[in-house]
Short mmCIF file of C-alpha atoms and ligand atoms in Angstrom, two decimals:
data_model
loop_
_atom_site.label_atom_id
_atom_site.label_comp_id
_atom_site.label_asym_id
_atom_site.label_seq_id
_atom_site.Cartn_x
_atom_site.Cartn_y
_atom_site.Cartn_z
CA MET A 816 -78.32 229.99 131.24
CA THR A 817 -76.29 231.15 133.98
CA ARG A 818 -77.47 233.23 137.44
CA ALA A 819 -75.54 236.71 137.81
CA ILE A 820 -75.13 239.69 139.34
CA VAL A 821 -74.38 241.93 137.07
CA VAL A 822 -73.97 246.01 136.64
CA THR A 823 -75.00 246.93 133.27
CA GLU A 824 -74.36 250.68 132.99
CA LYS A 825 -71.85 252.85 134.79
CA GLY A 826 -73.51 254.44 137.66
CA ALA A 827 -75.69 251.34 138.28
CA GLY A 828 -76.09 248.87 141.16
CA GLY A 829 -76.14 245.20 141.03
CA ARG A 830 -78.99 243.37 139.58
CA LEU A 831 -79.09 239.45 139.71
CA LEU A 832 -80.17 238.09 135.89
CA GLU A 833 -80.07 235.47 134.01
CA ILE A 834 -78.16 235.24 131.02
CA ASP A 835 -76.53 232.96 128.15
CA ASP A 836 -73.71 232.84 129.44
CA ASP A 837 -71.83 231.60 126.20
CA GLU A 838 -72.84 234.74 124.50
CA PHE A 839 -72.13 237.19 127.75
CA PHE A 840 -68.07 235.12 128.15
CA GLU A 841 -67.02 234.97 124.29
CA GLY A 842 -63.67 236.49 124.03
CA THR A 843 -63.15 236.93 127.44
CA GLY A 844 -60.25 235.29 129.08
CA GLY A 845 -57.84 234.87 126.34
CA ASP A 846 -55.83 232.53 124.55
CA GLU A 847 -55.36 230.21 127.52
CA ALA A 848 -58.86 230.92 129.03
CA VAL A 849 -59.94 228.86 132.14
CA ASP A 850 -63.91 228.13 132.34
CA LEU A 851 -64.73 227.62 136.14
CA GLU A 852 -67.69 226.17 138.19
CA VAL A 853 -67.80 229.21 140.66
CA LEU A 854 -67.99 227.37 144.07
CA TYR A 855 -67.83 230.80 146.37
CA SER A 856 -67.16 234.22 145.96
CA SER A 857 -66.95 236.64 148.78
CA VAL A 858 -67.95 240.63 149.44
CA ASN A 859 -65.18 242.89 150.36
CA TYR A 860 -64.87 246.67 150.16
CA LYS A 861 -64.71 246.55 146.45
CA ASP A 862 -67.53 244.74 145.80
CA GLY A 863 -69.86 246.65 148.36
CA MET A 864 -68.85 250.42 145.74
CA ALA A 865 -69.16 248.15 142.44
CA LEU A 866 -72.50 246.64 143.49
CA THR A 867 -73.88 249.99 144.59
CA GLY A 868 -73.00 251.38 141.74
CA ARG A 869 -69.92 253.96 143.60
CA PRO A 870 -67.52 255.49 141.26
CA GLY A 871 -63.78 254.11 141.09
CA VAL A 872 -64.11 249.95 140.84
CA VAL A 873 -65.58 248.97 137.87
CA ARG A 874 -64.18 250.18 134.50
CA SER A 875 -65.65 248.40 132.14
CA TRP A 876 -70.08 247.58 131.46
CA PRO A 877 -71.84 245.32 131.68
CA LEU A 878 -69.52 243.84 134.27
CA ILE A 879 -70.31 240.68 136.49
CA PRO A 880 -68.47 241.98 140.36
CA GLY A 881 -66.82 239.73 142.67
CA ILE A 882 -62.84 239.93 143.10
CA ASP A 883 -62.72 236.64 144.51
CA ILE A 884 -63.53 233.08 142.93
CA VAL A 885 -62.98 229.56 144.67
CA GLY A 886 -63.67 227.37 141.56
CA ARG A 887 -63.69 223.90 140.02
CA VAL A 888 -62.03 223.54 136.38
CA THR A 889 -64.77 222.81 134.09
CA GLY A 890 -62.68 222.92 130.88
CA SER A 891 -58.91 224.71 129.99
CA ARG A 892 -57.08 225.67 127.35
CA SER A 893 -54.07 226.49 129.64
CA PRO A 894 -52.14 223.31 130.25
CA ARG A 895 -51.67 224.48 133.37
CA PHE A 896 -55.37 223.58 134.53
CA ALA A 897 -57.25 220.21 134.11
CA GLU A 898 -60.98 219.40 134.38
CA GLY A 899 -61.61 219.03 138.19
CA ASP A 900 -58.95 221.44 139.69
CA LEU A 901 -59.95 223.29 142.60
CA VAL A 902 -58.51 226.91 141.99
CA VAL A 903 -58.38 230.27 143.15
CA LEU A 904 -58.37 233.72 141.97
CA ASN A 905 -57.58 236.98 143.94
CA GLY A 906 -57.99 240.34 141.72
CA ASP A 907 -56.35 240.12 138.53
CA GLY A 908 -58.80 242.59 137.52
CA ILE A 909 -61.52 240.43 138.06
CA GLY A 910 -64.97 242.41 139.03
CA GLU A 911 -63.26 245.58 137.91
CA ASP A 912 -62.44 245.52 134.37
CA ARG A 913 -62.93 241.48 133.88
CA HIS A 914 -65.85 239.71 135.05
CA GLY A 915 -65.81 238.57 138.53
CA GLY A 916 -67.39 235.72 141.16
CA LEU A 917 -70.70 236.69 141.85
CA ALA A 918 -72.26 234.28 138.69
CA ASP A 919 -72.80 230.56 138.86
CA ARG A 920 -70.32 230.22 136.19
CA ALA A 921 -66.73 232.15 134.86
CA ARG A 922 -64.25 232.28 132.01
CA VAL A 923 -60.93 233.78 133.53
CA ARG A 924 -57.00 234.11 131.82
CA PRO A 925 -54.69 231.73 134.23
CA ASP A 926 -51.97 234.43 134.88
CA ALA A 927 -52.89 234.45 138.37
CA LEU A 928 -55.03 231.51 138.75
CA VAL A 929 -53.70 229.23 141.73
CA HIS A 930 -54.35 225.60 142.47
CA LEU A 931 -56.10 225.09 145.80
CA PRO A 932 -53.84 224.06 148.26
CA SER A 933 -54.35 220.35 149.33
CA ALA A 934 -55.53 222.17 153.33
CA PHE A 935 -58.95 224.04 151.83
CA GLU A 936 -59.97 220.44 149.17
CA ALA A 937 -62.18 219.18 152.64
CA ALA A 938 -63.45 223.18 152.63
CA PRO A 939 -63.00 225.50 150.09
CA ALA A 940 -65.12 227.68 151.38
CA ARG A 941 -62.86 228.62 153.53
CA ALA A 942 -61.04 230.19 150.68
CA ALA A 943 -63.43 232.59 150.31
CA ALA A 944 -63.53 233.32 153.62
CA ILE A 945 -59.83 234.02 153.43
CA GLY A 946 -60.13 235.72 149.77
CA THR A 947 -58.60 239.07 149.16
CA ALA A 948 -58.99 240.44 152.50
CA GLY A 949 -56.82 237.41 153.94
CA PHE A 950 -54.44 237.17 150.78
CA THR A 951 -53.83 240.74 151.25
CA SER A 952 -53.54 240.63 155.10
CA MET A 953 -50.77 237.12 154.44
CA ILE A 954 -48.78 239.72 151.48
CA ALA A 955 -48.24 242.68 154.19
CA VAL A 956 -47.29 239.96 156.99
CA LEU A 957 -44.28 238.77 154.27
CA ALA A 958 -43.91 242.67 153.57
CA LEU A 959 -42.98 243.30 157.29
CA GLU A 960 -40.56 239.92 157.63
CA ASP A 961 -39.61 240.79 154.29
CA ALA A 962 -38.40 244.56 155.74
CA GLY A 963 -36.79 242.45 158.73
CA VAL A 964 -39.45 242.68 161.70
CA ARG A 965 -39.58 240.16 163.85
CA PRO A 966 -41.69 238.98 166.62
CA GLU A 967 -39.12 240.57 169.65
CA ASP A 968 -38.63 243.61 168.22
CA GLY A 969 -42.23 244.76 169.65
CA GLU A 970 -45.48 245.28 169.25
CA ILE A 971 -47.57 245.21 165.88
CA LEU A 972 -50.08 247.79 166.22
CA VAL A 973 -53.29 246.69 163.09
CA THR A 974 -55.88 249.37 162.05
CA GLY A 975 -58.93 249.05 160.76
CA ALA A 976 -58.87 245.98 163.16
CA ALA A 977 -62.58 244.54 162.58
CA GLY A 978 -62.30 244.92 159.31
CA GLY A 979 -61.97 241.71 157.11
CA VAL A 980 -58.23 242.61 156.35
CA GLY A 981 -57.42 243.37 159.60
CA SER A 982 -59.29 240.28 161.33
CA ILE A 983 -57.25 238.37 159.57
CA ALA A 984 -53.99 240.01 159.69
CA ILE A 985 -54.58 239.70 163.74
CA SER A 986 -55.08 235.84 163.57
CA LEU A 987 -51.89 235.62 160.89
CA LEU A 988 -49.15 237.80 163.08
CA ALA A 989 -50.17 236.21 166.19
CA ARG A 990 -49.82 232.80 164.73
CA ARG A 991 -46.15 233.95 164.15
CA GLY A 992 -45.48 234.96 167.15
CA TYR A 993 -45.77 238.71 167.12
CA ARG A 994 -47.65 240.45 169.85
CA VAL A 995 -50.36 242.46 167.81
CA VAL A 996 -52.69 245.53 169.11
CA ALA A 997 -55.83 245.78 167.43
CA SER A 998 -56.70 249.39 166.75
CA THR A 999 -60.97 249.34 166.33
CA GLY A 1000 -63.82 251.91 166.46
CA ARG A 1001 -65.94 249.12 167.75
CA ALA A 1002 -63.90 248.70 170.77
CA GLU A 1003 -66.79 247.62 173.26
CA GLU A 1004 -68.82 245.87 171.01
CA LEU A 1005 -65.80 243.64 169.39
CA GLY A 1006 -63.17 243.42 171.68
CA GLY A 1007 -63.71 240.68 172.71
CA TYR A 1008 -64.25 238.85 169.31
CA LEU A 1009 -60.23 240.60 168.75
CA GLU A 1010 -58.36 238.99 171.28
CA GLY A 1011 -60.52 236.01 170.46
CA LEU A 1012 -58.20 236.38 166.72
CA GLY A 1013 -55.44 236.96 169.12
CA ALA A 1014 -54.82 240.50 170.03
CA ALA A 1015 -53.08 241.04 173.15
CA ARG A 1016 -54.80 244.70 173.41
CA VAL A 1017 -57.23 246.60 171.89
CA ILE A 1018 -57.33 250.59 171.49
CA ASP A 1019 -59.97 252.73 170.50
CA ARG A 1020 -58.85 254.46 166.85
CA GLY A 1021 -60.31 257.40 167.58
CA PRO A 1022 -56.99 259.55 168.48
CA LEU A 1023 -55.57 257.37 165.70
CA GLY A 1024 -57.82 259.19 163.04
CA GLU A 1025 -57.22 263.49 164.23
CA GLU A 1026 -54.68 265.42 163.22
CA GLY A 1027 -51.41 264.95 165.16
CA ARG A 1028 -47.72 265.86 165.75
CA PRO A 1029 -45.21 264.79 163.16
CA LEU A 1030 -43.26 262.74 165.87
CA GLN A 1031 -44.93 261.03 168.45
CA SER A 1032 -43.85 258.59 171.42
CA GLN A 1033 -42.31 255.47 169.90
CA ALA A 1034 -44.80 252.98 170.11
CA TRP A 1035 -44.88 250.21 167.56
CA ALA A 1036 -41.83 247.93 165.54
CA GLY A 1037 -44.15 247.41 163.06
CA ALA A 1038 -48.27 247.91 161.63
CA ILE A 1039 -50.59 246.94 158.87
CA ASP A 1040 -53.08 250.11 158.56
CA SER A 1041 -55.57 249.28 156.14
CA VAL A 1042 -57.15 252.66 156.94
CA GLY A 1043 -54.77 255.13 154.87
CA SER A 1044 -54.97 259.15 155.43
CA ARG A 1045 -54.53 260.46 159.03
CA THR A 1046 -54.74 257.01 160.77
CA LEU A 1047 -51.96 255.98 158.37
CA ALA A 1048 -49.84 259.79 159.07
CA ASN A 1049 -50.07 258.66 162.98
CA VAL A 1050 -49.29 255.63 162.71
CA LEU A 1051 -45.98 256.78 161.00
CA ALA A 1052 -45.19 258.97 163.46
CA GLN A 1053 -45.43 256.55 166.44
CA THR A 1054 -43.19 254.01 165.08
CA ASN A 1055 -40.07 252.85 166.57
CA TYR A 1056 -36.69 253.58 165.04
CA GLY A 1057 -36.63 251.03 161.69
CA GLY A 1058 -39.54 250.03 162.57
CA THR A 1059 -41.97 249.36 159.14
CA VAL A 1060 -45.66 250.14 158.38
CA VAL A 1061 -47.47 248.36 155.58
CA ALA A 1062 -50.17 250.54 153.79
CA CYS A 1063 -52.94 248.35 152.34
CA GLY A 1064 -55.93 250.37 152.43
CA LEU A 1065 -58.13 253.90 152.15
CA ALA A 1066 -61.07 253.21 154.80
CA GLN A 1067 -60.55 256.63 156.53
CA GLY A 1068 -58.99 258.31 152.71
CA PRO A 1069 -56.48 258.01 150.32
CA ASP A 1070 -54.59 260.93 151.19
CA LEU A 1071 -51.28 260.93 153.88
CA PRO A 1072 -51.40 263.95 155.24
CA GLY A 1073 -47.70 263.22 157.54
CA THR A 1074 -44.13 264.72 157.10
CA VAL A 1075 -40.24 263.08 156.34
CA LEU A 1076 -39.51 262.93 159.68
CA PRO A 1077 -40.50 259.54 160.41
CA PHE A 1078 -38.20 258.82 157.34
CA ILE A 1079 -35.41 260.52 157.99
CA LEU A 1080 -35.30 260.82 162.37
CA ARG A 1081 -36.02 257.40 162.92
CA SER A 1082 -35.85 255.44 159.74
CA VAL A 1083 -39.56 253.99 159.27
CA THR A 1084 -39.84 252.35 156.34
CA LEU A 1085 -43.46 252.55 154.59
CA THR A 1086 -44.35 249.80 151.93
CA GLY A 1087 -47.41 249.05 150.14
CA ALA A 1088 -49.09 245.83 149.62
CA ASN A 1089 -51.42 245.26 146.42
CA SER A 1090 -53.30 242.17 146.16
CA VAL A 1091 -54.94 242.74 142.31
CA GLU A 1092 -51.40 242.76 140.41
CA ALA A 1093 -49.70 240.41 142.50
CA PRO A 1094 -47.07 238.28 140.39
CA LEU A 1095 -47.84 234.60 140.74
CA PRO A 1096 -44.65 233.14 142.53
CA LEU A 1097 -46.11 235.75 145.22
CA ARG A 1098 -49.34 234.09 144.99
CA GLU A 1099 -48.46 231.25 145.57
CA ARG A 1100 -46.40 231.36 148.59
CA ALA A 1101 -48.75 233.55 150.18
CA TRP A 1102 -51.72 230.87 149.58
CA THR A 1103 -49.04 228.00 150.82
CA ASP A 1104 -48.43 230.06 153.84
CA LEU A 1105 -52.27 230.79 154.58
CA ALA A 1106 -52.78 226.86 154.05
CA ARG A 1107 -50.33 226.11 157.00
CA GLU A 1108 -50.62 228.85 159.31
CA LEU A 1109 -54.49 229.89 159.77
CA ASP A 1110 -56.04 228.75 162.33
CA PRO A 1111 -59.59 227.18 160.96
CA GLU A 1112 -61.70 228.27 163.75
CA ALA A 1113 -60.58 231.43 164.00
CA LEU A 1114 -61.62 231.46 160.13
CA ASP A 1115 -64.54 229.91 160.96
CA SER A 1116 -65.78 232.67 164.08
CA LEU A 1117 -64.64 235.68 161.44
CA THR A 1118 -67.03 234.51 158.63
CA THR A 1119 -70.41 235.09 157.24
CA THR A 1120 -71.90 232.87 154.61
CA VAL A 1121 -74.73 234.53 152.52
CA SER A 1122 -76.36 233.87 148.87
CA LEU A 1123 -75.70 235.71 145.76
CA GLU A 1124 -78.95 237.23 146.35
CA GLY A 1125 -77.58 238.22 149.83
CA ALA A 1126 -74.52 239.57 148.41
CA LEU A 1127 -76.33 242.75 147.49
CA ASP A 1128 -77.95 243.28 150.96
CA VAL A 1129 -74.07 242.80 152.35
CA ALA A 1130 -72.84 245.74 150.08
CA PRO A 1131 -74.30 248.78 151.61
CA ARG A 1132 -73.73 247.78 155.03
CA ILE A 1133 -69.34 247.36 154.33
CA LEU A 1134 -69.47 250.33 152.51
CA ASP A 1135 -70.71 251.46 155.88
CA GLY A 1136 -67.96 249.70 158.11
CA ALA A 1137 -70.87 248.04 159.68
CA VAL A 1138 -70.02 244.13 158.53
CA ARG A 1139 -67.77 242.50 160.95
CA GLY A 1140 -64.99 240.19 159.39
CA ARG A 1141 -65.63 238.38 156.32
CA THR A 1142 -68.73 237.72 154.14
CA VAL A 1143 -68.63 234.42 152.03
CA VAL A 1144 -71.28 234.07 148.69
CA ASP A 1145 -72.03 230.44 148.39
CA LEU A 1146 -73.23 229.76 144.85
CA SER A 1147 -74.95 226.96 146.09
CA LEU A 1148 -77.49 228.31 148.66
N1 LIG B 905 -53.73 246.88 148.67
C1 LIG B 905 -54.90 245.69 148.01
O1 LIG B 905 -54.44 244.92 147.60
C2 LIG B 905 -56.34 245.86 149.21
C3 LIG B 905 -56.98 244.68 149.38
C4 LIG B 905 -58.15 244.29 150.06
C5 LIG B 905 -58.72 245.58 150.78
N2 LIG B 905 -58.04 246.55 150.33
C6 LIG B 905 -58.67 247.53 150.81
O2 LIG B 905 -58.58 247.97 152.34
C7 LIG B 905 -59.30 248.18 153.34
C8 LIG B 905 -59.95 247.49 154.02
O3 LIG B 905 -60.67 246.32 153.32
P1 LIG B 905 -60.91 245.11 153.86
O4 LIG B 905 -62.25 244.24 152.62
O5 LIG B 905 -60.65 244.72 155.54
O6 LIG B 905 -62.66 246.49 154.42
P2 LIG B 905 -63.81 246.42 155.47
O7 LIG B 905 -63.79 244.89 156.05
O8 LIG B 905 -64.84 246.96 155.61
O9 LIG B 905 -63.23 247.14 156.78
C9 LIG B 905 -62.55 247.91 156.74
C10 LIG B 905 -62.11 248.88 158.18
O10 LIG B 905 -61.73 249.70 158.20
C11 LIG B 905 -61.82 250.25 159.17
N3 LIG B 905 -62.46 251.61 159.24
C12 LIG B 905 -63.55 252.40 158.37
N4 LIG B 905 -64.03 253.19 157.98
C13 LIG B 905 -62.59 254.10 158.95
C14 LIG B 905 -62.73 255.38 159.21
N5 LIG B 905 -63.61 256.59 158.68
N6 LIG B 905 -61.68 255.51 159.87
C15 LIG B 905 -61.01 254.67 160.70
N7 LIG B 905 -61.42 253.64 160.31
C16 LIG B 905 -62.20 253.07 159.47
C17 LIG B 905 -62.94 249.84 160.24
O11 LIG B 905 -62.68 249.19 161.08
P3 LIG B 905 -62.99 249.25 162.38
O12 LIG B 905 -64.46 249.13 162.93
O13 LIG B 905 -62.47 247.92 163.45
O14 LIG B 905 -62.22 250.20 163.38
C18 LIG B 905 -63.71 249.05 158.91
O15 LIG B 905 -63.90 247.44 159.88
C19 LIG B 905 -60.03 248.98 151.99
O16 LIG B 905 -59.94 250.57 151.63
C20 LIG B 905 -59.74 248.16 150.78
O17 LIG B 905 -60.17 248.89 149.62
C21 LIG B 905 -56.86 246.78 149.71
#
C-alpha cells in the first residue's frame, strides 16, 4: 500500500488516501516504465489548482497530482535507468493526465526523465525546491540569451517576482551578471527578500497591471513575465528597441490586450517558455546549468518544506498569491 493524494473525480479536490499501488499503476508508464520511490515533490500554482478541484489542470480521473518528482529508481524497463539512480521529472503531463509526485511511489515513462546532476546528490530536496518553477525560470533565461540578450544591454524586468518562477529567475539572472528589476505586489513586505536574491531594484506591480499606452518609455533590455494579461502588454510597450520578452505564465490572466507596435516599431521579440513539453536535450541543458549556477543559500532562503498532508493546506494559499518562493513536499515527513 502507498500513501497518495488522489483527485478521485472531476471537480473534486485532493484527498490523502492509502492506495494499492500495483493496482493503481497497472498499465501506466508505457513499455519502458520506470518505478520510483518519490523522495520529494513540490507545490506549484498548477498543483494548487489540481488540489483544490479547479478546472483546467487535471484531465483524467482518478489522478495523483504533483507536477514535480525527485526520486530514486526502484525498477526500470528503460535501458537509460538502473535501480538506485536519482532522477528528476518536471511536467511531461504528470499531475495532469499522468500520475504525479504527491505519493510515496510513482511509475513514469522515461521520455522526460533526467538523471539528477551530481551536485544535488547530497541534498536532493534542493532539486525539488527548484522544481517546475525553477526549471521554467532556467528555460526562460536560456530563451533570453538564445535571442541575444546580454548583461551589458540594460536592465531585465522580472514580473511575479515573489512567486516561484520569479524568485528563481531573479537569482539565476543576478548570478549571470544581469541587473535585475523585480516587479511585485508585495514590495513592502518582501522587498528585502527580493534584493537578497539579487534584485538591484524592486518596483510595485500596480501600474504594470493597469491598462497602458501601446508604446511607453523604453526601460528594459529584456523581461521574464509570469503574469500575462495587461502586465505583459505593458512590459512589451516598455521594452527597448531589439529587446526580448519571455512569456511563461498567466497569474494575472491568459489574455494579451496590446498592439503590434512594439514589434513593428521597436523590433521587440516575444517568445515563450513551456516546461511541460520541453524536449529531453533542453531539460538536460537546463538541469546542468541549474546545478552549476543556482546559489544553494539563495535557494534555501526561498524554500518552505511541508509533509504530504501539508500540501493540501498550501494549495489554496498559492492560488491567493500568498505563498512566498517555493514549497517542497518531503515524503519522509
Ligand atoms: N510556462 C511554463 O511551463 C510554466 C511553468 C511553471 C509555472 N507557469 C506559470 O507561471 C505563473 C507563475 O507560477 P509560479 O509557480 O511562480 O506561481 P506563484 O508562486 O503563485 O507566483 C505567481 C506570482 O504572480 C504574481 N501575481 C499573482 N496574481 C497576480 C495578479 N492578479 N496580477 C499580477 N501579479 C500577480 C504574484 O507575485 P508578487 O506577489 O510578487 O506580485 C505571485 O507570487 C503561473 O501562471 C503558472 O501557471 C508556467
